[in-house]
Amino acid sequence: DVKVTQSSRYLVKRTGEKVFLECVQDMDHENMFWYRQDPGLGLRLIYFSYDVKMKEKGDIPEGYSVSREKKERFSLILESASTNQTSMYLCASSKIGTGQYFGAGTRLSVL
Amino acid sequence: AQSVTQLDSHVSVSEGTPVLLRCNYSSSYSPSLFWYVQHPNKGLQLLLKYTSAATLVKGINGFEAEFKKSETSFHLTKPSAHMSDAAEYFCVKAYSGAGSYQLTFGKGTKLSVIP
């Protein structure tokens, strides 16, 4: 079974803190993705990566950055967390041309 | 622009009755379409996918979906709802861009199952 692991299920941070969300997949997938999920808005793509050290902006990249130094790991970084970044964050991975496999999500609260 | 429209934000059915969750997508030549399910406080799980083979696609847990090109629809059905089906369901369209493979999500349909 494909496994996508997000390092934290719940996080509470303060405004202005730098936040790291980590995601690891164990199936040698080329593509990895970060989404945020908000009630009534569905899932929105923040960033994706199709190879090591490669990244592309999604629909809502403002306020976020990413890092992919190894194929299995994709990190989402909030440089200076703000309250409007309180959300559920979902990581996913896929091989080219297949459906995506999702992690369990990280619920981030920024106070 | 790619788009996916889930026609109902909330559907409520009685246990043992049929389920219909509706989805329309923006037209493209050869779409790849998916349904995902998300149970409370869980990640998304792939239910089924259509990739231009048979138009009737069978998925897990008794769900199936029919691809209708003329209607640009990909509705999800199940003959008999079970309590464990209560969850949020997302219709998704895949497209290739910038050298990779991205998904466009519908806004989701929350399914309630009444005992």
PDB file of C-alpha atoms in Angstrom:
ATOM      1  CA  ASP A   1       0.000   0.000   0.000  1.00  0.00           C
ATOM      2  CA  VAL A   2       1.092   3.530  -0.753  1.00  0.00           C
ATOM      3  CA  LYS A   3       1.794   5.482   2.358  1.00  0.00           C
ATOM      4  CA  VAL A   4       1.879   9.257   2.590  1.00  0.00           C
ATOM      5  CA  THR A   5       2.810  10.429   6.051  1.00  0.00           C
ATOM      6  CA  GLN A   6       2.358  13.923   7.381  1.00  0.00           C
ATOM      7  CA  SER A   7       4.472  14.590  10.442  1.00  0.00           C
ATOM      8  CA  SER A   8       1.769  16.208  12.583  1.00  0.00           C
ATOM      9  CA  ARG A   9      -2.005  15.754  12.816  1.00  0.00           C
ATOM     10  CA  TYR A  10      -2.525  18.955  14.805  1.00  0.00           C
ATOM     11  CA  LEU A  11      -0.389  22.065  15.202  1.00  0.00           C
ATOM     12  CA  VAL A  12      -0.934  25.288  17.073  1.00  0.00           C
ATOM     13  CA  LYS A  13       1.335  28.220  16.236  1.00  0.00           C
ATOM     14  CA  ARG A  14       1.443  31.920  16.931  1.00  0.00           C
ATOM     15  CA  THR A  15       1.198  34.735  14.407  1.00  0.00           C
ATOM     16  CA  GLY A  16       4.594  35.500  12.909  1.00  0.00           C
ATOM     17  CA  GLU A  17       6.142  32.096  13.628  1.00  0.00           C
ATOM     18  CA  LYS A  18       7.884  30.133  10.910  1.00  0.00           C
ATOM     19  CA  VAL A  19       6.056  26.834  10.397  1.00  0.00           C
ATOM     20  CA  PHE A  20       7.256  23.656   8.702  1.00  0.00           C
ATOM     21  CA  LEU A  21       4.855  20.958   7.544  1.00  0.00           C
ATOM     22  CA  GLU A  22       6.559  17.749   6.496  1.00  0.00           C
ATOM     23  CA  CYS A  23       5.339  15.060   4.139  1.00  0.00           C
ATOM     24  CA  VAL A  24       6.993  11.756   3.269  1.00  0.00           C
ATOM     25  CA  GLN A  25       5.897   9.141   0.723  1.00  0.00           C
ATOM     26  CA  ASP A  26       7.266   5.635   0.394  1.00  0.00           C
ATOM     27  CA  MET A  27       6.339   4.708  -3.191  1.00  0.00           C
ATOM     28  CA  ASP A  28       9.002   6.495  -5.240  1.00  0.00           C
ATOM     29  CA  HIS A  29       6.397   8.866  -6.732  1.00  0.00           C
ATOM     30  CA  GLU A  30       7.654  11.644  -8.965  1.00  0.00           C
ATOM     31  CA  ASN A  31       4.921  14.126  -8.097  1.00  0.00           C
ATOM     32  CA  MET A  32       4.091  15.615  -4.724  1.00  0.00           C
ATOM     33  CA  PHE A  33       1.490  18.222  -3.859  1.00  0.00           C
ATOM     34  CA  TRP A  34       0.375  20.475  -1.033  1.00  0.00           C
ATOM     35  CA  TYR A  35      -3.271  21.531  -0.718  1.00  0.00           C
ATOM     36  CA  ARG A  36      -5.255  23.419   1.836  1.00  0.00           C
ATOM     37  CA  GLN A  37      -8.834  22.518   2.568  1.00  0.00           C
ATOM     38  CA  ASP A  38     -11.357  25.020   3.887  1.00  0.00           C
ATOM     39  CA  PRO A  39     -15.112  24.612   4.447  1.00  0.00           C
ATOM     40  CA  GLY A  40     -17.081  25.626   1.374  1.00  0.00           C
ATOM     41  CA  LEU A  41     -13.945  26.095  -0.729  1.00  0.00           C
ATOM     42  CA  GLY A  42     -12.896  22.488  -1.254  1.00  0.00           C
ATOM     43  CA  LEU A  43      -9.238  21.715  -1.869  1.00  0.00           C
ATOM     44  CA  ARG A  44      -6.970  24.334  -3.323  1.00  0.00           C
ATOM     45  CA  LEU A  45      -3.498  23.605  -4.652  1.00  0.00           C
ATOM     46  CA  ILE A  46      -0.706  25.586  -3.010  1.00  0.00           C
ATOM     47  CA  TYR A  47       2.429  24.141  -4.634  1.00  0.00           C
ATOM     48  CA  PHE A  48       3.474  21.000  -6.398  1.00  0.00           C
ATOM     49  CA  SER A  49       6.731  19.363  -7.350  1.00  0.00           C
ATOM     50  CA  TYR A  50       7.390  16.937 -10.200  1.00  0.00           C
ATOM     51  CA  ASP A  51      10.994  16.194  -9.389  1.00  0.00           C
ATOM     52  CA  VAL A  52      13.644  16.764  -6.771  1.00  0.00           C
ATOM     53  CA  LYS A  53      14.445  20.478  -6.393  1.00  0.00           C
ATOM     54  CA  MET A  54      11.648  21.345  -8.830  1.00  0.00           C
ATOM     55  CA  LYS A  55       8.567  23.272  -7.735  1.00  0.00           C
ATOM     56  CA  GLU A  56       5.628  24.958  -9.369  1.00  0.00           C
ATOM     57  CA  LYS A  57       3.093  27.378  -7.955  1.00  0.00           C
ATOM     58  CA  GLY A  58      -0.462  26.196  -7.635  1.00  0.00           C
ATOM     59  CA  ASP A  59      -3.568  28.320  -7.283  1.00  0.00           C
ATOM     60  CA  ILE A  60      -2.772  29.987  -3.934  1.00  0.00           C
ATOM     61  CA  PRO A  61       1.011  30.117  -3.340  1.00  0.00           C
ATOM     62  CA  GLU A  62       1.108  33.492  -1.573  1.00  0.00           C
ATOM     63  CA  GLY A  63       2.520  33.257   1.930  1.00  0.00           C
ATOM     64  CA  TYR A  64       3.946  29.778   1.370  1.00  0.00           C
ATOM     65  CA  SER A  65       7.132  28.216   0.075  1.00  0.00           C
ATOM     66  CA  VAL A  66       8.206  24.601  -0.418  1.00  0.00           C
ATOM     67  CA  SER A  67      11.308  22.482  -0.405  1.00  0.00           C
ATOM     68  CA  ARG A  68      12.031  19.151  -2.064  1.00  0.00           C
ATOM     69  CA  GLU A  69      15.600  18.070  -1.442  1.00  0.00           C
ATOM     70  CA  LYS A  70      14.840  14.340  -1.630  1.00  0.00           C
ATOM     71  CA  LYS A  71      12.347  12.509  -3.805  1.00  0.00           C
ATOM     72  CA  GLU A  72      10.374  11.113  -0.882  1.00  0.00           C
ATOM     73  CA  ARG A  73      10.027  14.320   1.129  1.00  0.00           C
ATOM     74  CA  PHE A  74       8.124  17.519   0.370  1.00  0.00           C
ATOM     75  CA  SER A  75       7.996  20.317   2.922  1.00  0.00           C
ATOM     76  CA  LEU A  76       5.593  23.232   3.103  1.00  0.00           C
ATOM     77  CA  ILE A  77       6.892  26.358   4.811  1.00  0.00           C
ATOM     78  CA  LEU A  78       4.912  29.255   6.190  1.00  0.00           C
ATOM     79  CA  GLU A  79       7.557  31.971   6.495  1.00  0.00           C
ATOM     80  CA  SER A  80       5.489  34.107   8.876  1.00  0.00           C
ATOM     81  CA  ALA A  81       2.261  32.445   9.893  1.00  0.00           C
ATOM     82  CA  SER A  82      -0.914  34.503   9.840  1.00  0.00           C
ATOM     83  CA  THR A  83      -4.384  33.765  11.186  1.00  0.00           C
ATOM     84  CA  ASN A  84      -5.807  33.389   7.669  1.00  0.00           C
ATOM     85  CA  GLN A  85      -3.522  30.385   7.230  1.00  0.00           C
ATOM     86  CA  THR A  86      -5.470  28.449   9.834  1.00  0.00           C
ATOM     87  CA  SER A  87      -6.650  25.474   7.814  1.00  0.00           C
ATOM     88  CA  MET A  88      -6.365  21.774   7.097  1.00  0.00           C
ATOM     89  CA  TYR A  89      -3.281  21.017   4.996  1.00  0.00           C
ATOM     90  CA  LEU A  90      -3.148  17.903   2.855  1.00  0.00           C
ATOM     91  CA  CYS A  91      -0.131  16.411   1.162  1.00  0.00           C
ATOM     92  CA  ALA A  92      -0.455  14.053  -1.811  1.00  0.00           C
ATOM     93  CA  SER A  93       1.822  12.121  -4.119  1.00  0.00           C
ATOM     94  CA  SER A  94       1.411  10.371  -7.448  1.00  0.00           C
ATOM     95  CA  LYS A  95       3.176   8.788 -10.340  1.00  0.00           C
ATOM     96  CA  ILE A  96       2.710  10.604 -13.632  1.00  0.00           C
ATOM     97  CA  GLY A  97      -0.718   9.808 -15.075  1.00  0.00           C
ATOM     98  CA  THR A  98      -2.244   8.199 -11.983  1.00  0.00           C
ATOM     99  CA  GLY A  99      -4.524   9.286  -9.181  1.00  0.00           C
ATOM    100  CA  GLN A 100      -3.082  10.960  -6.136  1.00  0.00           C
ATOM    101  CA  TYR A 101      -2.631   9.375  -2.740  1.00  0.00           C
ATOM    102  CA  PHE A 102      -3.249  11.600   0.238  1.00  0.00           C
ATOM    103  CA  GLY A 103      -1.889  11.850   3.738  1.00  0.00           C
ATOM    104  CA  ALA A 104      -4.188  12.132   6.755  1.00  0.00           C
ATOM    105  CA  GLY A 105      -3.805  15.906   6.914  1.00  0.00           C
ATOM    106  CA  THR A 106      -2.429  18.459   9.350  1.00  0.00           C
ATOM    107  CA  ARG A 107      -4.881  20.763  11.054  1.00  0.00           C
ATOM    108  CA  LEU A 108      -3.018  24.006  11.683  1.00  0.00           C
ATOM    109  CA  SER A 109      -4.317  26.710  13.986  1.00  0.00           C
ATOM    110  CA  VAL A 110      -2.564  30.080  13.973  1.00  0.00           C
ATOM    111  CA  LEU A 111      -3.401  32.191  17.013  1.00  0.00           C
TER     112      LEU A 111
ATOM    113  CA  ALA B   1      -9.872  27.026 -17.266  1.00  0.00           C
ATOM    114  CA  GLN B   2     -10.465  23.572 -15.884  1.00  0.00           C
ATOM    115  CA  SER B   3     -13.535  23.275 -13.671  1.00  0.00           C
ATOM    116  CA  VAL B   4     -15.513  20.664 -11.821  1.00  0.00           C
ATOM    117  CA  THR B   5     -18.999  21.348 -10.508  1.00  0.00           C
ATOM    118  CA  GLN B   6     -20.606  19.221  -7.844  1.00  0.00           C
ATOM    119  CA  LEU B   7     -24.244  20.082  -8.088  1.00  0.00           C
ATOM    120  CA  ASP B   8     -25.196  19.419  -4.462  1.00  0.00           C
ATOM    121  CA  SER B   9     -23.254  20.558  -1.428  1.00  0.00           C
ATOM    122  CA  HIS B  10     -25.251  18.222   0.822  1.00  0.00           C
ATOM    123  CA  VAL B  11     -27.196  15.018   0.117  1.00  0.00           C
ATOM    124  CA  SER B  12     -29.189  13.131   2.703  1.00  0.00           C
ATOM    125  CA  VAL B  13     -30.467   9.557   2.160  1.00  0.00           C
ATOM    126  CA  SER B  14     -31.952   6.839   4.306  1.00  0.00           C
ATOM    127  CA  GLU B  15     -29.952   3.709   4.989  1.00  0.00           C
ATOM    128  CA  GLY B  16     -30.638   1.091   2.326  1.00  0.00           C
ATOM    129  CA  THR B  17     -31.769   3.584  -0.332  1.00  0.00           C
ATOM    130  CA  PRO B  18     -29.796   4.538  -3.457  1.00  0.00           C
ATOM    131  CA  VAL B  19     -27.138   7.237  -3.489  1.00  0.00           C
ATOM    132  CA  LEU B  20     -26.608   9.704  -6.345  1.00  0.00           C
ATOM    133  CA  LEU B  21     -23.891  12.358  -6.155  1.00  0.00           C
ATOM    134  CA  ARG B  22     -23.748  14.566  -9.213  1.00  0.00           C
ATOM    135  CA  CYS B  23     -20.683  15.961 -10.955  1.00  0.00           C
ATOM    136  CA  ASN B  24     -20.171  17.930 -14.167  1.00  0.00           C
ATOM    137  CA  TYR B  25     -16.776  18.840 -15.587  1.00  0.00           C
ATOM    138  CA  SER B  26     -15.442  21.283 -18.135  1.00  0.00           C
ATOM    139  CA  SER B  27     -15.056  19.593 -21.455  1.00  0.00           C
ATOM    140  CA  SER B  28     -11.710  18.343 -22.706  1.00  0.00           C
ATOM    141  CA  TYR B  29     -10.668  15.812 -25.286  1.00  0.00           C
ATOM    142  CA  SER B  30      -9.786  12.908 -23.076  1.00  0.00           C
ATOM    143  CA  PRO B  31     -10.369  13.668 -19.427  1.00  0.00           C
ATOM    144  CA  SER B  32      -9.242  11.623 -16.495  1.00  0.00           C
ATOM    145  CA  LEU B  33     -11.839  11.761 -13.746  1.00  0.00           C
ATOM    146  CA  PHE B  34     -11.819  10.554 -10.164  1.00  0.00           C
ATOM    147  CA  TRP B  35     -13.997  10.354  -7.106  1.00  0.00           C
ATOM    148  CA  TYR B  36     -12.414  10.666  -3.688  1.00  0.00           C
ATOM    149  CA  VAL B  37     -14.020  10.168  -0.278  1.00  0.00           C
ATOM    150  CA  GLN B  38     -13.020  11.863   2.963  1.00  0.00           C
ATOM    151  CA  HIS B  39     -14.281  10.589   6.280  1.00  0.00           C
ATOM    152  CA  PRO B  40     -14.268  12.980   9.250  1.00  0.00           C
ATOM    153  CA  ASN B  41     -10.747  13.886  10.369  1.00  0.00           C
ATOM    154  CA  LYS B  42      -9.183  11.621   7.759  1.00  0.00           C
ATOM    155  CA  GLY B  43      -7.280  12.158   4.536  1.00  0.00           C
ATOM    156  CA  LEU B  44      -8.765  11.573   1.094  1.00  0.00           C
ATOM    157  CA  GLN B  45      -9.150   8.074  -0.270  1.00  0.00           C
ATOM    158  CA  LEU B  46      -9.462   7.238  -3.955  1.00  0.00           C
ATOM    159  CA  LEU B  47     -12.860   5.612  -4.671  1.00  0.00           C
ATOM    160  CA  LEU B  48     -12.597   5.105  -8.410  1.00  0.00           C
ATOM    161  CA  LYS B  49     -11.107   6.551 -11.576  1.00  0.00           C
ATOM    162  CA  TYR B  50     -12.042   6.896 -15.240  1.00  0.00           C
ATOM    163  CA  THR B  51      -9.235   6.986 -17.786  1.00  0.00           C
ATOM    164  CA  SER B  52     -10.974   6.469 -21.167  1.00  0.00           C
ATOM    165  CA  ALA B  53     -11.611   2.754 -20.904  1.00  0.00           C
ATOM    166  CA  ALA B  54     -15.116   1.510 -19.996  1.00  0.00           C
ATOM    167  CA  THR B  55     -17.632   4.292 -19.411  1.00  0.00           C
ATOM    168  CA  LEU B  56     -19.050   2.562 -16.323  1.00  0.00           C
ATOM    169  CA  VAL B  57     -16.385   2.480 -13.647  1.00  0.00           C
ATOM    170  CA  LYS B  58     -16.614   0.329 -10.550  1.00  0.00           C
ATOM    171  CA  GLY B  59     -14.906   1.419  -7.375  1.00  0.00           C
ATOM    172  CA  ILE B  60     -14.511   0.331  -3.804  1.00  0.00           C
ATOM    173  CA  ASN B  61     -17.322  -0.166  -1.269  1.00  0.00           C
ATOM    174  CA  GLY B  62     -19.967  -0.784  -3.954  1.00  0.00           C
ATOM    175  CA  PHE B  63     -19.707   2.634  -5.600  1.00  0.00           C
ATOM    176  CA  GLU B  64     -19.685   3.162  -9.331  1.00  0.00           C
ATOM    177  CA  ALA B  65     -19.694   6.103 -11.712  1.00  0.00           C
ATOM    178  CA  GLU B  66     -20.757   6.549 -15.310  1.00  0.00           C
ATOM    179  CA  PHE B  67     -18.856   8.767 -17.725  1.00  0.00           C
ATOM    180  CA  LYS B  68     -21.227  10.545 -20.136  1.00  0.00           C
ATOM    181  CA  LYS B  69     -19.317  12.599 -22.652  1.00  0.00           C
ATOM    182  CA  SER B  70     -22.408  14.175 -24.240  1.00  0.00           C
ATOM    183  CA  GLU B  71     -23.492  15.505 -20.852  1.00  0.00           C
ATOM    184  CA  THR B  72     -19.956  16.146 -19.508  1.00  0.00           C
ATOM    185  CA  SER B  73     -21.053  14.312 -16.379  1.00  0.00           C
ATOM    186  CA  PHE B  74     -19.491  11.760 -14.060  1.00  0.00           C
ATOM    187  CA  HIS B  75     -22.123  11.000 -11.431  1.00  0.00           C
ATOM    188  CA  LEU B  76     -21.370   8.679  -8.506  1.00  0.00           C
ATOM    189  CA  THR B  77     -23.935   6.071  -7.489  1.00  0.00           C
ATOM    190  CA  LYS B  78     -24.462   3.259  -5.029  1.00  0.00           C
ATOM    191  CA  PRO B  79     -27.539   0.999  -4.973  1.00  0.00           C
ATOM    192  CA  SER B  80     -27.915   0.867  -1.201  1.00  0.00           C
ATOM    193  CA  ALA B  81     -26.472   3.358   1.298  1.00  0.00           C
ATOM    194  CA  HIS B  82     -24.760   2.169   4.440  1.00  0.00           C
ATOM    195  CA  MET B  83     -24.156   4.196   7.578  1.00  0.00           C
ATOM    196  CA  SER B  84     -20.415   3.990   6.971  1.00  0.00           C
ATOM    197  CA  ASP B  85     -20.873   5.859   3.672  1.00  0.00           C
ATOM    198  CA  ALA B  86     -21.507   9.108   5.554  1.00  0.00           C
ATOM    199  CA  ALA B  87     -18.580  11.283   4.454  1.00  0.00           C
ATOM    200  CA  GLU B  88     -17.632  14.049   2.076  1.00  0.00           C
ATOM    201  CA  TYR B  89     -17.134  13.144  -1.576  1.00  0.00           C
ATOM    202  CA  PHE B  90     -15.019  15.011  -4.105  1.00  0.00           C
ATOM    203  CA  CYS B  91     -15.225  14.799  -7.870  1.00  0.00           C
ATOM    204  CA  VAL B  92     -11.870  15.503  -9.476  1.00  0.00           C
ATOM    205  CA  LYS B  93     -10.585  16.105 -12.976  1.00  0.00           C
ATOM    206  CA  ALA B  94      -6.965  15.578 -13.932  1.00  0.00           C
ATOM    207  CA  TYR B  95      -5.053  17.545 -16.496  1.00  0.00           C
ATOM    208  CA  SER B  96      -1.459  17.820 -17.620  1.00  0.00           C
ATOM    209  CA  GLY B  97       0.348  21.087 -17.179  1.00  0.00           C
ATOM    210  CA  ALA B  98       3.892  22.349 -16.668  1.00  0.00           C
ATOM    211  CA  GLY B  99       5.295  18.872 -17.175  1.00  0.00           C
ATOM    212  CA  SER B 100       3.249  17.253 -14.469  1.00  0.00           C
ATOM    213  CA  TYR B 101      -0.187  16.008 -13.644  1.00  0.00           C
ATOM    214  CA  GLN B 102      -2.550  18.175 -11.632  1.00  0.00           C
ATOM    215  CA  LEU B 103      -6.000  17.801 -10.249  1.00  0.00           C
ATOM    216  CA  THR B 104      -8.936  20.189 -10.130  1.00  0.00           C
ATOM    217  CA  PHE B 105     -11.312  19.448  -7.278  1.00  0.00           C
ATOM    218  CA  GLY B 106     -15.016  20.067  -7.000  1.00  0.00           C
ATOM    219  CA  LYS B 107     -16.142  21.766  -3.804  1.00  0.00           C
ATOM    220  CA  GLY B 108     -17.384  18.513  -2.314  1.00  0.00           C
ATOM    221  CA  THR B 109     -20.724  16.894  -1.454  1.00  0.00           C
ATOM    222  CA  LYS B 110     -21.419  15.929   2.113  1.00  0.00           C
ATOM    223  CA  LEU B 111     -23.409  12.713   2.294  1.00  0.00           C
ATOM    224  CA  SER B 112     -25.548  12.049   5.356  1.00  0.00           C
ATOM    225  CA  VAL B 113     -27.102   8.632   5.910  1.00  0.00           C
ATOM    226  CA  ILE B 114     -30.175   8.479   8.123  1.00  0.00           C
ATOM    227  CA  PRO B 115     -30.785   5.260  10.079  1.00  0.00           C
TER     228      PRO B 115
END
